[in-house]
Structure formats: C-alpha cells, structure tokens
Coordinates of C-alpha atoms in Angstrom, one line a residue:
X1 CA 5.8 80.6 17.3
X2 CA 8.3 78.4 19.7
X3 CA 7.7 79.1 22.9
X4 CA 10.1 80.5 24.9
X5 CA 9.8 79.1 28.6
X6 CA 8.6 76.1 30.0
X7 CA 5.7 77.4 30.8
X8 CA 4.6 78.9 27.5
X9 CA 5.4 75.6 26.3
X10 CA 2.6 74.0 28.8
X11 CA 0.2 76.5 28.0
X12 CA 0.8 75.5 24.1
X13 CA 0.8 71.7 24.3
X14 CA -2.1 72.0 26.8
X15 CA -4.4 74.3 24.3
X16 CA -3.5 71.9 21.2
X17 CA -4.0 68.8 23.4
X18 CA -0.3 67.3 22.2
X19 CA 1.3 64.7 25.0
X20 CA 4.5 66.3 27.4
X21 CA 6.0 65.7 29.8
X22 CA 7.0 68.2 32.8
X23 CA 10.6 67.7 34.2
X24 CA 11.3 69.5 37.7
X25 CA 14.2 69.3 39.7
X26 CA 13.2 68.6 43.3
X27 CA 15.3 67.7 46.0
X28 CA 19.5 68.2 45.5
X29 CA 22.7 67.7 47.3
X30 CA 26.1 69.1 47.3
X31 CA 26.7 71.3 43.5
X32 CA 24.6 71.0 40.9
X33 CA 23.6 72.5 37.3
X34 CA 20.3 73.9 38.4
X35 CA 18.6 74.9 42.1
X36 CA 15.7 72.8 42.7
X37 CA 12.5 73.9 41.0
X38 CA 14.4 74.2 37.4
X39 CA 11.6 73.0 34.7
X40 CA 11.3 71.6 31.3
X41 CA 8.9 70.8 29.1
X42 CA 9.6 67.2 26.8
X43 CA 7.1 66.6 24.5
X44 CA 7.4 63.5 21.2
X45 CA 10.3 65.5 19.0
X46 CA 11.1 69.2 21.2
X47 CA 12.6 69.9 24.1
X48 CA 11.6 73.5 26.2
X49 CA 13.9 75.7 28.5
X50 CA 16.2 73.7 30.5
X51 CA 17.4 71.9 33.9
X52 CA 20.9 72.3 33.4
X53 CA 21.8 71.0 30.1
X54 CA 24.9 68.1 30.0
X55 CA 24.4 64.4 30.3
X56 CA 21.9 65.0 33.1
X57 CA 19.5 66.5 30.9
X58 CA 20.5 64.5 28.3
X59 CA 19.1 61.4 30.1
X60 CA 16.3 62.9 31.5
X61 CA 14.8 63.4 28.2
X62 CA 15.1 59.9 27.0
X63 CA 13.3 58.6 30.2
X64 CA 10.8 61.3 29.5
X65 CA 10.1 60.2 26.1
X66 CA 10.3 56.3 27.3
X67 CA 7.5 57.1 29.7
X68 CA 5.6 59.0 27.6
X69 CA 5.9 56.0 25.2
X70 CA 4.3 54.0 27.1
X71 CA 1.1 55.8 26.9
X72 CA 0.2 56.5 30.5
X73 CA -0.3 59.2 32.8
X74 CA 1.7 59.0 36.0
X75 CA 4.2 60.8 37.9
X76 CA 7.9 59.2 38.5
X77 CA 10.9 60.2 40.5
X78 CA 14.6 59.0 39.7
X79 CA 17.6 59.6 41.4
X80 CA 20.9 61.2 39.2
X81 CA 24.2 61.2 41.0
X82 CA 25.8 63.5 39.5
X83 CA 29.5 62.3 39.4
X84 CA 31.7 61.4 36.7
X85 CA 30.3 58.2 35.1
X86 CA 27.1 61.1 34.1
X87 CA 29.2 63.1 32.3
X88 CA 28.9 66.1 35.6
X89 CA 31.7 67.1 37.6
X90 CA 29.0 68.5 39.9
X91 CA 29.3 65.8 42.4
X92 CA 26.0 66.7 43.7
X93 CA 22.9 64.4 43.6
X94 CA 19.7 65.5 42.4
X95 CA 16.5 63.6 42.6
X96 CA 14.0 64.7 39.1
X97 CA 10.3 64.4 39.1
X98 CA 8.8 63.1 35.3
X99 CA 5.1 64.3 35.2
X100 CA 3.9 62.9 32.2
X101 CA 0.7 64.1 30.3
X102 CA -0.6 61.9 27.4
X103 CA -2.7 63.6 24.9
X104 CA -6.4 63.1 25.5
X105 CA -7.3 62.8 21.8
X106 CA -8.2 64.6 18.7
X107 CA -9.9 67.3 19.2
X108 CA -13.5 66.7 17.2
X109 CA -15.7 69.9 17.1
X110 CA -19.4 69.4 16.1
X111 CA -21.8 72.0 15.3
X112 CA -25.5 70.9 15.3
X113 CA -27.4 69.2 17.9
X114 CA -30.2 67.7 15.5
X115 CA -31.4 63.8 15.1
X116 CA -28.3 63.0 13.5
X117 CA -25.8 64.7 15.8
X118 CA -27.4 62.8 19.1
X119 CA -27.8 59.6 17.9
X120 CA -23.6 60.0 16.8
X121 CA -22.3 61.8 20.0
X122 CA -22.7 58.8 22.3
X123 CA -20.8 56.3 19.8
X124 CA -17.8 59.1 19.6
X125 CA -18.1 59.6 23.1
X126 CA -16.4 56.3 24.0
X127 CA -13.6 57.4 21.9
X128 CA -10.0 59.1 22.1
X129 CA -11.5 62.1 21.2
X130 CA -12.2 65.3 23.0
X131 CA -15.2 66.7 21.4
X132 CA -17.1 70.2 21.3
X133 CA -20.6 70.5 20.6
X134 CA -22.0 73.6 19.3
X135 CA -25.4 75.1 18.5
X136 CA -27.0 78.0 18.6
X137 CA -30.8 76.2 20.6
X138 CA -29.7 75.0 24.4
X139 CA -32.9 72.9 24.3
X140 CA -32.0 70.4 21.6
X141 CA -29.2 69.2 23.9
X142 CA -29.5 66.0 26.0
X143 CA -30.3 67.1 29.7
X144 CA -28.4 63.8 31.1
X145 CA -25.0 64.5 32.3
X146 CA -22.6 64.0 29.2
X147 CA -19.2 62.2 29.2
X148 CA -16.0 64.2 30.6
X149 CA -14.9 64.3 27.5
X150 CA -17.9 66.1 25.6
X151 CA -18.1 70.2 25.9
X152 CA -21.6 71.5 24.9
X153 CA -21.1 75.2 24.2
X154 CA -24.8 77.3 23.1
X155 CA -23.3 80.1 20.6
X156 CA -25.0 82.8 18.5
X157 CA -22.0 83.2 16.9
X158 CA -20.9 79.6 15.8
X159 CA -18.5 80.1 13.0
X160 CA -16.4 82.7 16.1
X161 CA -16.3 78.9 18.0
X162 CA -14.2 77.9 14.7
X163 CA -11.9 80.4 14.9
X164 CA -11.1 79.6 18.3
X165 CA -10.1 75.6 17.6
X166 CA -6.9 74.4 18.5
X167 CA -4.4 73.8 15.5
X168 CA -4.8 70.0 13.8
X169 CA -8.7 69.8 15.1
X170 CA -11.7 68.0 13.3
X171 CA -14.8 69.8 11.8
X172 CA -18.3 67.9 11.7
X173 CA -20.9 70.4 10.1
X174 CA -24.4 69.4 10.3
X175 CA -26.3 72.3 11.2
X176 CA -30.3 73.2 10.5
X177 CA -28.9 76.2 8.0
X178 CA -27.5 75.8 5.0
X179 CA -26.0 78.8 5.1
X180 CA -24.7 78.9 8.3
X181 CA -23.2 75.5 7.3
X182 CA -21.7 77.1 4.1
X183 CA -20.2 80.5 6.4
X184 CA -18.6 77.0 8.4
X185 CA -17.3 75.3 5.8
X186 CA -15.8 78.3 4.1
X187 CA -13.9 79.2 7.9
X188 CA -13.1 75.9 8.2
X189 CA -11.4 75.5 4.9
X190 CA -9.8 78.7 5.0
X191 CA -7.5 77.5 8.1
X192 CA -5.3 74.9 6.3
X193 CA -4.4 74.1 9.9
X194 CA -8.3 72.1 10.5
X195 CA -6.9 68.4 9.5
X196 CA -10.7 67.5 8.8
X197 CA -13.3 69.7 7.2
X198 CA -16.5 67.1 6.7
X199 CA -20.4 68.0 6.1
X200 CA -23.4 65.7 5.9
X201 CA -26.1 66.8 3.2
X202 CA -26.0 65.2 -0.7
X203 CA -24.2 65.4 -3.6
X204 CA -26.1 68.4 -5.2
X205 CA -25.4 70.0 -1.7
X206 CA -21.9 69.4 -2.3
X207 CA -21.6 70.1 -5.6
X208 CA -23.8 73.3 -5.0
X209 CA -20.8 74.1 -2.2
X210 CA -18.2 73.8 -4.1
X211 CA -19.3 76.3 -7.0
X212 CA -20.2 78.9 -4.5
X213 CA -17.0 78.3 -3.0
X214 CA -15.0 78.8 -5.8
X215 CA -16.9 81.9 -7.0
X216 CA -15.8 83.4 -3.6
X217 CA -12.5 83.1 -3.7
X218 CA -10.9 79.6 -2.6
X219 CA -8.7 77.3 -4.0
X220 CA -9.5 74.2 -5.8
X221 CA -6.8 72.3 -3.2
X222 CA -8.9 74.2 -0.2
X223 CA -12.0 73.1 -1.5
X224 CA -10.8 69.5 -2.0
X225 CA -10.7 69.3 1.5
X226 CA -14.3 69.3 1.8
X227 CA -15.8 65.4 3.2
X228 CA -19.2 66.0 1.5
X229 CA -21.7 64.0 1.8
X230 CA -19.5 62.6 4.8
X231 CA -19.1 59.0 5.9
X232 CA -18.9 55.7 4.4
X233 CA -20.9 55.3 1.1
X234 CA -21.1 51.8 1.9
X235 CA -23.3 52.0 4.9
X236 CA -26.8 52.2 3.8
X237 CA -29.5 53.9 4.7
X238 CA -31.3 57.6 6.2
X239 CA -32.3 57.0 9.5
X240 CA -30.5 59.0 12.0
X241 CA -28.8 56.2 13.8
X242 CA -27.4 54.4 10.0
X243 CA -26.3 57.9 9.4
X244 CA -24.3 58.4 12.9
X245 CA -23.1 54.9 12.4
X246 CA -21.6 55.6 8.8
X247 CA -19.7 58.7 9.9
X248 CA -18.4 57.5 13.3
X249 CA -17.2 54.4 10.8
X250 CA -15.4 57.4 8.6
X251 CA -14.1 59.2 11.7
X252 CA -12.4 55.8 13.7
X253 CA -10.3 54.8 10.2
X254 CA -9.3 58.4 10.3
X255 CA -8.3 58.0 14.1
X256 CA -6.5 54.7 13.8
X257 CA -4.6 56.3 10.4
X258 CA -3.6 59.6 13.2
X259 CA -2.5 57.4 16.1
X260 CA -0.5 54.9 13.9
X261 CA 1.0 57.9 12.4
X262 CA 2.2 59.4 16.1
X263 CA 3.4 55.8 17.5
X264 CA 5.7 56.0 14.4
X265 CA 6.8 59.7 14.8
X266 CA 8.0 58.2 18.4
X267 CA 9.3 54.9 17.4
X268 CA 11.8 57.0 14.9
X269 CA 12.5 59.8 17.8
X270 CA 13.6 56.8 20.0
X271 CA 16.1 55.3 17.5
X272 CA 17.3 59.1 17.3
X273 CA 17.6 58.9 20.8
X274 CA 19.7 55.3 21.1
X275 CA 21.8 56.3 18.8
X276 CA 22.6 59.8 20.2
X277 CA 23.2 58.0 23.7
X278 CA 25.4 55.2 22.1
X279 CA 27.6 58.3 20.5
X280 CA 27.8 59.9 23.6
X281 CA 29.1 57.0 25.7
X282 CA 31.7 56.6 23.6
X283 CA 33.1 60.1 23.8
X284 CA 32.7 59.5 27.5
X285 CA 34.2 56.8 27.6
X286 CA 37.4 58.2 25.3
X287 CA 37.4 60.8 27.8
X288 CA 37.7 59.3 30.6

C-alpha cells in the first residue's frame, strides 16, 4: 500500500531498510509554494507528498537522487531563488535541507545459534547486511558485545519472528529441530516476498522437505525456492568453520548480484531524470 504522507513513507522505507532521502523546506523569503517545514520523502524511483510541486521540486528531486547516488549519508543545504529562470513566479527564495539515508543492507535473519551459526556470524558481520539472530536458548549466544549491525533476539516462538521480517529479507535456517526448521521453511516459503529461503542439513533432508512440503499444500515454484543443503558445493568439508565459510561464500555472490542490480535501477532513473530536465528546459525556454 503507497503511503500517503511523508511520514508514512519514512516509517515504510525505514522498516524495509530501502535508501531516501528527506527533503524539508527551511528557511524562505518573500512568496513561496510551501511555508517552511514542507516535507518529502525521495527514495531510488518514488517520490512522497510534496514541497510545492513546479520546477522547484522538480530539481530538488534530481539533487536528491544525485546525492543519494553517491552512496553516503550526509545532510546538504542548497539555496533556490525562486524567480523566473526556475520556472516560479514566486520570487521568493527558499533554502532546502537534503537528508539523505542510504540503505544499511539486506536484511539477513538467522535462526540458530549452534557451532555453525557462530563460527558464520562474525564473517557476515563485516558485511552490508543487517542481520537478526534468533533462537529459542540465550546461553548459546556469544557474551561479547556484537557488531551494531547484529540483533540477537531469544524467542519461544521463532517462526512469529518470521512473520515479522521486512519485505525482500533473507532466511538462514539452521536450527537444533528439524521440525522447527521445517514449520520455518514452510513460513518462509509461503511469503513470496522472502527473496532467500536457504537451510543447511543434506540432500535426504532436503529431499525429505520437499515431499512433506508438497503433501501439505505448496507449490512446486514455492518449494523451488528452497537453498537446500545451502552454500557452495565446491567448498569442502564438515567442520563448522568450512561450513560458515561455504555459505557466507553463497550469501556475498548473492549480495554483489543485489547491489549491482540497485546501482542499475538508479543509473536508468538518472537518465529518466536528464532527459525529463533536458525536455523541460526547453519548454522553459519556448516560454520565455
């Protein structure tokens, strides 16, 4: 559902971890389209509520996706005359504050917090990720301070911690149960939202998966979506740490395939842009 203010739209890109960038009006002088405080919300391809609309607006969103672009967090302040040459017969000024928020990562949740799961955790640690780690024993988890970017969460109810994922997050199932990993991979698979649904165990616990699956109901395409055994048959061996090593290996060619994917979602935005801008200069211009 689109969100209707600019602050629904925060709330949203926040909880699904997606990049924006907040556009206020601060100071102004003499008429303009909006009192200061106005808001908007920019993110890669969608623009929330407004600041006034016209040219000014117009422009602010290309130098909202231009700083977004360039993959940092900061806060900038331009100046907009609002005269003629911007397409506003205002002729008030108007200074705009870009605060731009990058995404902090995919959003990996593991549940299990066994051998395997803590030698991987500090290797996807020093990732883009955001990850949540979930099991149902607070003693099996490291009592060092984890990275800012690792949430340990103790549940009784860990499949209810599914439910409550953000849209396009990651699943890594490796549990002490096989049934509680089969009540995850079943929840998991039933959001066709989850972009990654992957279990460690063998192939006759993946084969024995995907008959009970099917018996109960899903698809063959949901069930396809299963990563069973997960990570890269080509890195050998059973110790926990050669295990961790071969899924984070899995995981970081998935993560480089997602972010080359995004940089060209924004590289074709920004050619919509230019050429949008290029159009509207020369109505100006005709105009004038």
């Amino acid at each position: 559902m689109r969100p209707d203010s600019w602050f629904e739209a925060l709330h949203q890109c926040q909880q699904q971890g997606t990049a924006y960038v907040l556009v206020t009006v601060l100071a102004t002088a003499g008429s303009t389209p909006r009192d200061g405080g106005s808001k908007m919300i920019v993110t890669d391809d969608s623009e929330f509520d407004t600041i006034g609309g016209g040219h000014l607006e117009f422009l602010a969103t290309q130098q909202a996706r231009r700083l977004m672009a360039s993959g940092k967090e900061q806060q900038v302040v331009e100046h907009y005359p609002l005269a003629s040459k911007l397409g506003q017969c205002c002729g008030g000024a108007t200074n705009v504050l870009f605060e731009v928020m990058i995404a902090h990562g995919q959003h990996l949740a593991v549940f299990g917090a066994g051998h395997v799961a803590k030698a991987l955790l500090p290797i996807l640690a020093q990732l883009p990720l955001q990850i949540t780690w979930i099991d149902q024993r607070s003693e099996l988890f490291p009592a060092e301070i984890l990275p800012n970017n690792v949430k340990v969460i103790v549940s009784e109810e860990p499949v209810e911690e599914l439910k409550a994922l953000a849209q396009s997050a990651w699943v890594l199932i490796m549990t002490h149960n096989h049934q509680l990993d089969y009540e995850l991979v079943g929840a998991s698979l039933a959001r066709a939202d989850i972009a990654y649904v992957g279990m460690i165990g063998s192939d006759t616990k993946a084969r024995r998966f995907h008959s009970k699956l099917s018996h109960h109901g899903l698809s063959q395409e949901q069930i396809q979506r299963l990563v069973s055994p997960v990570g890269l048959a080509d890195i050998p061996g059973k110790k926990p740490i050669e295990v961790a090593v071969s899924i984070a290996a899995q995981l970081i060619i998935l993560l480089n395939n997602e972010q080359a994917e995004v940089a060209q979602r924004s590289k074709t935005q920004q050619q919509k842009d230019w050429l949008q801008s290029k159009q509207l200069a020369k109505l100006m211009e005709g105009s004038l």
